[in-house]
Amino acid sequence: MTSATLADTAEALVADGKGILAADESSPTIKKRFDSIKIASTEENRRDYRDMLFTTADVGTYISGVILYDETIRQKAADGTPLVDKLNAAGMIPGIKVDVGAKPLAGHPEETVTEGLDGLRARLEDYAKLGARFTKWRGVYRIGESIPSPACITANAHALARYAALAQEAGLVPIVEPEVLMNGDHSIDDCEEVTEEVLRSVYAELSIQDVWLEGTLLKPNMVVSGDTCPEQAGVAEVAERTVRCLKRSVPAAVPGIVFLSGGQSDEQATEHLDAMNKLGDLPWKLSFSYGRALQAAPLKAWSGKAENLAAGQAALLERAKANSAAATGTYA
Ligand code: 5MM
């Protein structure tokens, strides 16, 4: 595996007008999603739901790659075809979430550190054999009274960098995801300040661990007001502050930044991305790696019923097209 392969994969994931579908919900998270449509989170329902998403006609025109969960990368559809083969047939690159979740950070009761480094080298080899070409690891940071602490910021940055180095060694592009949560009544000023500090720490650690930036992607939060903050910033302010923050902290060698949606509405996530791309003069591609903002509509339209398959797929295609336009700043 050469660095050219890593760069080719990273660039393909942020090809013009394309972004990523995050479908890597762990078992507890997919259960929550299925609870909202009142269906049981069985292995069969999870398989059929993901099969519905991945076989949407033309979705590969707008979606470059899909992040999978461990169960899904090993799963076969009801017709016996591995779901990974279905993704490849539709022109979408299979990826895999490789962290094992955010766990309590010792001595810091309100904070977490993401785990999964033990045995990661062997798991990465296994995932590469199963067809993955890129990976994802998410660190989580909460804004509150005196948090995130230096302990949380440095522990998560270190883990993200160790993960990224191991992924590149295995020939898999690491998507580095430091998520500053939007939950809380903090202002957009606080979000901008914390996001910049977090990103600076992540790039300092990536440099220490000799991660080759051209073969990586960043998956950050946007700079937004806390979800219960009485004063909510508008689209133009979110776009300007997010781009300013990223320009201050993300090296130009990074080929692409693919945002998470983080609890924004579908429409907000699209409008914010579009407004950023309309600003122009950016050193990296700006696109999406949305979970909820791509899946909320198809999940509801499908609602676990085979007869709603076409409605679910139409809903996914609509969101994928809108975000594809936003990724080139041409969303109307
Ligand atoms: C799809 O959600 C992912 C899985 O989360 P859990 O490990 O907690 O089940 C999540 O990592 C996701 O990839 C990102 O946070 C982006 O998703 P959103 O919904 O924020 O766009």
JSON list of N, CA and C and ligand atoms in Angstrom, two decimals, residues 22-30 33 67 69 97 99 101 136 138 177 179 219 259-264 289-295, ligand 1:
[
{"chain": "A", "resi": 22, "resn": "ALA", "atom": "N", "xyz": [-22.83, 8.51, 6.94]},
{"chain": "A", "resi": 22, "resn": "ALA", "atom": "CA", "xyz": [-22.41, 7.85, 8.19]},
{"chain": "A", "resi": 22, "resn": "ALA", "atom": "C", "xyz": [-23.54, 6.91, 8.62]},
{"chain": "A", "resi": 23, "resn": "ALA", "atom": "N", "xyz": [-23.31, 5.62, 8.42]},
{"chain": "A", "resi": 23, "resn": "ALA", "atom": "CA", "xyz": [-24.32, 4.61, 8.80]},
{"chain": "A", "resi": 23, "resn": "ALA", "atom": "C", "xyz": [-23.70, 3.64, 9.80]},
{"chain": "A", "resi": 24, "resn": "ASP", "atom": "N", "xyz": [-22.85, 4.22, 10.69]},
{"chain": "A", "resi": 24, "resn": "ASP", "atom": "CA", "xyz": [-22.07, 3.39, 11.61]},
{"chain": "A", "resi": 24, "resn": "ASP", "atom": "C", "xyz": [-22.66, 3.39, 13.01]},
{"chain": "A", "resi": 25, "resn": "GLU", "atom": "N", "xyz": [-23.97, 3.54, 13.12]},
{"chain": "A", "resi": 25, "resn": "GLU", "atom": "CA", "xyz": [-24.58, 3.53, 14.45]},
{"chain": "A", "resi": 25, "resn": "GLU", "atom": "C", "xyz": [-24.25, 2.22, 15.15]},
{"chain": "A", "resi": 26, "resn": "SER", "atom": "N", "xyz": [-23.77, 2.36, 16.39]},
{"chain": "A", "resi": 26, "resn": "SER", "atom": "CA", "xyz": [-23.52, 1.17, 17.20]},
{"chain": "A", "resi": 26, "resn": "SER", "atom": "C", "xyz": [-24.87, 0.58, 17.62]},
{"chain": "A", "resi": 27, "resn": "SER", "atom": "N", "xyz": [-24.87, -0.61, 18.21]},
{"chain": "A", "resi": 27, "resn": "SER", "atom": "CA", "xyz": [-26.15, -1.27, 18.56]},
{"chain": "A", "resi": 27, "resn": "SER", "atom": "C", "xyz": [-27.04, -0.40, 19.45]},
{"chain": "A", "resi": 28, "resn": "PRO", "atom": "N", "xyz": [-26.51, 0.25, 20.51]},
{"chain": "A", "resi": 28, "resn": "PRO", "atom": "CA", "xyz": [-27.40, 1.10, 21.32]},
{"chain": "A", "resi": 28, "resn": "PRO", "atom": "C", "xyz": [-27.99, 2.27, 20.53]},
{"chain": "A", "resi": 29, "resn": "THR", "atom": "N", "xyz": [-27.19, 2.85, 19.64]},
{"chain": "A", "resi": 29, "resn": "THR", "atom": "CA", "xyz": [-27.69, 4.02, 18.88]},
{"chain": "A", "resi": 29, "resn": "THR", "atom": "C", "xyz": [-28.74, 3.63, 17.85]},
{"chain": "A", "resi": 30, "resn": "ILE", "atom": "N", "xyz": [-28.54, 2.53, 17.13]},
{"chain": "A", "resi": 30, "resn": "ILE", "atom": "CA", "xyz": [-29.53, 2.13, 16.12]},
{"chain": "A", "resi": 30, "resn": "ILE", "atom": "C", "xyz": [-30.83, 1.72, 16.83]},
{"chain": "A", "resi": 33, "resn": "ARG", "atom": "N", "xyz": [-32.73, 4.84, 17.33]},
{"chain": "A", "resi": 33, "resn": "ARG", "atom": "CA", "xyz": [-33.34, 5.27, 16.04]},
{"chain": "A", "resi": 33, "resn": "ARG", "atom": "C", "xyz": [-34.56, 4.41, 15.73]},
{"chain": "A", "resi": 67, "resn": "ILE", "atom": "N", "xyz": [-19.81, 4.88, 5.94]},
{"chain": "A", "resi": 67, "resn": "ILE", "atom": "CA", "xyz": [-19.15, 4.37, 7.14]},
{"chain": "A", "resi": 67, "resn": "ILE", "atom": "C", "xyz": [-20.06, 3.30, 7.76]},
{"chain": "A", "resi": 69, "resn": "TYR", "atom": "N", "xyz": [-20.72, -0.12, 10.55]},
{"chain": "A", "resi": 69, "resn": "TYR", "atom": "CA", "xyz": [-20.45, -0.64, 11.90]},
{"chain": "A", "resi": 69, "resn": "TYR", "atom": "C", "xyz": [-19.96, -2.07, 11.72]},
{"chain": "A", "resi": 97, "resn": "LYS", "atom": "N", "xyz": [-16.19, 2.19, 11.19]},
{"chain": "A", "resi": 97, "resn": "LYS", "atom": "CA", "xyz": [-15.91, 2.84, 12.48]},
{"chain": "A", "resi": 97, "resn": "LYS", "atom": "C", "xyz": [-15.04, 1.87, 13.29]},
{"chain": "A", "resi": 99, "resn": "ASP", "atom": "N", "xyz": [-13.39, 2.85, 16.44]},
{"chain": "A", "resi": 99, "resn": "ASP", "atom": "CA", "xyz": [-13.30, 3.05, 17.88]},
{"chain": "A", "resi": 99, "resn": "ASP", "atom": "C", "xyz": [-14.34, 2.18, 18.56]},
{"chain": "A", "resi": 101, "resn": "GLY", "atom": "N", "xyz": [-15.96, 3.33, 21.31]},
{"chain": "A", "resi": 101, "resn": "GLY", "atom": "CA", "xyz": [-16.87, 4.21, 22.04]},
{"chain": "A", "resi": 101, "resn": "GLY", "atom": "C", "xyz": [-16.19, 5.13, 23.03]},
{"chain": "A", "resi": 136, "resn": "LYS", "atom": "N", "xyz": [-12.99, 5.41, 10.63]},
{"chain": "A", "resi": 136, "resn": "LYS", "atom": "CA", "xyz": [-13.41, 6.59, 11.39]},
{"chain": "A", "resi": 136, "resn": "LYS", "atom": "C", "xyz": [-13.27, 6.36, 12.88]},
{"chain": "A", "resi": 138, "resn": "ARG", "atom": "N", "xyz": [-14.13, 8.66, 16.58]},
{"chain": "A", "resi": 138, "resn": "ARG", "atom": "CA", "xyz": [-14.77, 9.89, 17.07]},
{"chain": "A", "resi": 138, "resn": "ARG", "atom": "C", "xyz": [-14.39, 10.18, 18.52]},
{"chain": "A", "resi": 177, "resn": "GLU", "atom": "N", "xyz": [-12.30, 12.40, 13.72]},
{"chain": "A", "resi": 177, "resn": "GLU", "atom": "CA", "xyz": [-13.54, 13.09, 14.09]},
{"chain": "A", "resi": 177, "resn": "GLU", "atom": "C", "xyz": [-13.50, 13.59, 15.54]},
{"chain": "A", "resi": 179, "resn": "GLU", "atom": "N", "xyz": [-15.53, 15.72, 17.89]},
{"chain": "A", "resi": 179, "resn": "GLU", "atom": "CA", "xyz": [-16.85, 16.36, 17.91]},
{"chain": "A", "resi": 179, "resn": "GLU", "atom": "C", "xyz": [-17.06, 17.17, 19.19]},
{"chain": "A", "resi": 219, "resn": "LYS", "atom": "N", "xyz": [-13.32, 15.22, 10.22]},
{"chain": "A", "resi": 219, "resn": "LYS", "atom": "CA", "xyz": [-14.79, 15.26, 10.37]},
{"chain": "A", "resi": 219, "resn": "LYS", "atom": "C", "xyz": [-15.11, 16.06, 11.64]},
{"chain": "A", "resi": 259, "resn": "PHE", "atom": "N", "xyz": [-18.14, 17.46, 7.33]},
{"chain": "A", "resi": 259, "resn": "PHE", "atom": "CA", "xyz": [-18.78, 17.79, 8.61]},
{"chain": "A", "resi": 259, "resn": "PHE", "atom": "C", "xyz": [-19.72, 16.69, 9.10]},
{"chain": "A", "resi": 260, "resn": "LEU", "atom": "N", "xyz": [-19.85, 16.61, 10.42]},
{"chain": "A", "resi": 260, "resn": "LEU", "atom": "CA", "xyz": [-20.93, 15.83, 11.04]},
{"chain": "A", "resi": 260, "resn": "LEU", "atom": "C", "xyz": [-22.13, 16.77, 11.17]},
{"chain": "A", "resi": 261, "resn": "SER", "atom": "N", "xyz": [-23.34, 16.23, 11.34]},
{"chain": "A", "resi": 261, "resn": "SER", "atom": "CA", "xyz": [-24.50, 17.13, 11.46]},
{"chain": "A", "resi": 261, "resn": "SER", "atom": "C", "xyz": [-24.80, 17.42, 12.93]},
{"chain": "A", "resi": 262, "resn": "GLY", "atom": "N", "xyz": [-24.52, 16.48, 13.83]},
{"chain": "A", "resi": 262, "resn": "GLY", "atom": "CA", "xyz": [-24.50, 16.77, 15.27]},
{"chain": "A", "resi": 262, "resn": "GLY", "atom": "C", "xyz": [-25.82, 17.09, 15.94]},
{"chain": "A", "resi": 263, "resn": "GLY", "atom": "N", "xyz": [-26.94, 16.88, 15.26]},
{"chain": "A", "resi": 263, "resn": "GLY", "atom": "CA", "xyz": [-28.23, 17.21, 15.86]},
{"chain": "A", "resi": 263, "resn": "GLY", "atom": "C", "xyz": [-28.89, 18.42, 15.20]},
{"chain": "A", "resi": 264, "resn": "GLN", "atom": "N", "xyz": [-28.23, 19.00, 14.18]},
{"chain": "A", "resi": 264, "resn": "GLN", "atom": "CA", "xyz": [-28.88, 20.07, 13.41]},
{"chain": "A", "resi": 264, "resn": "GLN", "atom": "C", "xyz": [-30.04, 19.45, 12.62]},
{"chain": "A", "resi": 289, "resn": "SER", "atom": "N", "xyz": [-20.39, 14.37, 6.05]},
{"chain": "A", "resi": 289, "resn": "SER", "atom": "CA", "xyz": [-20.36, 12.97, 6.48]},
{"chain": "A", "resi": 289, "resn": "SER", "atom": "C", "xyz": [-21.48, 12.85, 7.51]},
{"chain": "A", "resi": 290, "resn": "TYR", "atom": "N", "xyz": [-22.69, 13.04, 7.04]},
{"chain": "A", "resi": 290, "resn": "TYR", "atom": "CA", "xyz": [-23.83, 13.14, 7.93]},
{"chain": "A", "resi": 290, "resn": "TYR", "atom": "C", "xyz": [-24.42, 11.77, 8.26]},
{"chain": "A", "resi": 291, "resn": "GLY", "atom": "N", "xyz": [-24.85, 11.64, 9.51]},
{"chain": "A", "resi": 291, "resn": "GLY", "atom": "CA", "xyz": [-25.62, 10.46, 9.93]},
{"chain": "A", "resi": 291, "resn": "GLY", "atom": "C", "xyz": [-27.08, 10.85, 9.96]},
{"chain": "A", "resi": 292, "resn": "ARG", "atom": "N", "xyz": [-27.45, 11.56, 11.05]},
{"chain": "A", "resi": 292, "resn": "ARG", "atom": "CA", "xyz": [-28.86, 11.92, 11.23]},
{"chain": "A", "resi": 292, "resn": "ARG", "atom": "C", "xyz": [-29.40, 12.81, 10.11]},
{"chain": "A", "resi": 293, "resn": "ALA", "atom": "N", "xyz": [-28.62, 13.78, 9.63]},
{"chain": "A", "resi": 293, "resn": "ALA", "atom": "CA", "xyz": [-29.15, 14.72, 8.62]},
{"chain": "A", "resi": 293, "resn": "ALA", "atom": "C", "xyz": [-29.39, 14.05, 7.26]},
{"chain": "A", "resi": 294, "resn": "LEU", "atom": "N", "xyz": [-28.82, 12.86, 7.07]},
{"chain": "A", "resi": 294, "resn": "LEU", "atom": "CA", "xyz": [-29.13, 12.10, 5.84]},
{"chain": "A", "resi": 294, "resn": "LEU", "atom": "C", "xyz": [-30.16, 11.01, 6.10]},
{"chain": "A", "resi": 295, "resn": "GLN", "atom": "N", "xyz": [-30.18, 10.50, 7.32]},
{"chain": "A", "resi": 295, "resn": "GLN", "atom": "CA", "xyz": [-31.02, 9.31, 7.57]},
{"chain": "A", "resi": 295, "resn": "GLN", "atom": "C", "xyz": [-32.37, 9.57, 8.24]},
{"chain": "B", "resi": 1, "resn": "5MM", "atom": "C1", "xyz": [-24.14, 7.54, 12.77]},
{"chain": "B", "resi": 1, "resn": "5MM", "atom": "O1", "xyz": [-23.74, 7.92, 14.09]},
{"chain": "B", "resi": 1, "resn": "5MM", "atom": "C2", "xyz": [-22.40, 7.56, 14.41]},
{"chain": "B", "resi": 1, "resn": "5MM", "atom": "C3", "xyz": [-22.39, 6.52, 15.43]},
{"chain": "B", "resi": 1, "resn": "5MM", "atom": "O2", "xyz": [-22.43, 6.94, 16.72]},
{"chain": "B", "resi": 1, "resn": "5MM", "atom": "P1", "xyz": [-22.39, 5.86, 17.95]},
{"chain": "B", "resi": 1, "resn": "5MM", "atom": "O3", "xyz": [-21.04, 5.21, 17.96]},
{"chain": "B", "resi": 1, "resn": "5MM", "atom": "O4", "xyz": [-22.62, 6.77, 19.13]},
{"chain": "B", "resi": 1, "resn": "5MM", "atom": "O5", "xyz": [-23.48, 4.88, 17.76]},
{"chain": "B", "resi": 1, "resn": "5MM", "atom": "C4", "xyz": [-21.58, 8.85, 14.67]},
{"chain": "B", "resi": 1, "resn": "5MM", "atom": "O6", "xyz": [-20.25, 8.62, 14.99]},
{"chain": "B", "resi": 1, "resn": "5MM", "atom": "C5", "xyz": [-21.62, 9.65, 13.40]},
{"chain": "B", "resi": 1, "resn": "5MM", "atom": "O7", "xyz": [-20.79, 9.06, 12.44]},
{"chain": "B", "resi": 1, "resn": "5MM", "atom": "C6", "xyz": [-21.20, 11.09, 13.56]},
{"chain": "B", "resi": 1, "resn": "5MM", "atom": "O8", "xyz": [-21.34, 11.60, 14.84]},
{"chain": "B", "resi": 1, "resn": "5MM", "atom": "C7", "xyz": [-22.00, 11.95, 12.60]},
{"chain": "B", "resi": 1, "resn": "5MM", "atom": "O9", "xyz": [-23.35, 11.71, 12.76]},
{"chain": "B", "resi": 1, "resn": "5MM", "atom": "P2", "xyz": [-24.36, 12.93, 12.83]},
{"chain": "B", "resi": 1, "resn": "5MM", "atom": "O10", "xyz": [-25.68, 12.29, 13.11]},
{"chain": "B", "resi": 1, "resn": "5MM", "atom": "O11", "xyz": [-23.86, 13.82, 13.94]},
{"chain": "B", "resi": 1, "resn": "5MM", "atom": "O12", "xyz": [-24.29, 13.60, 11.46]}
]
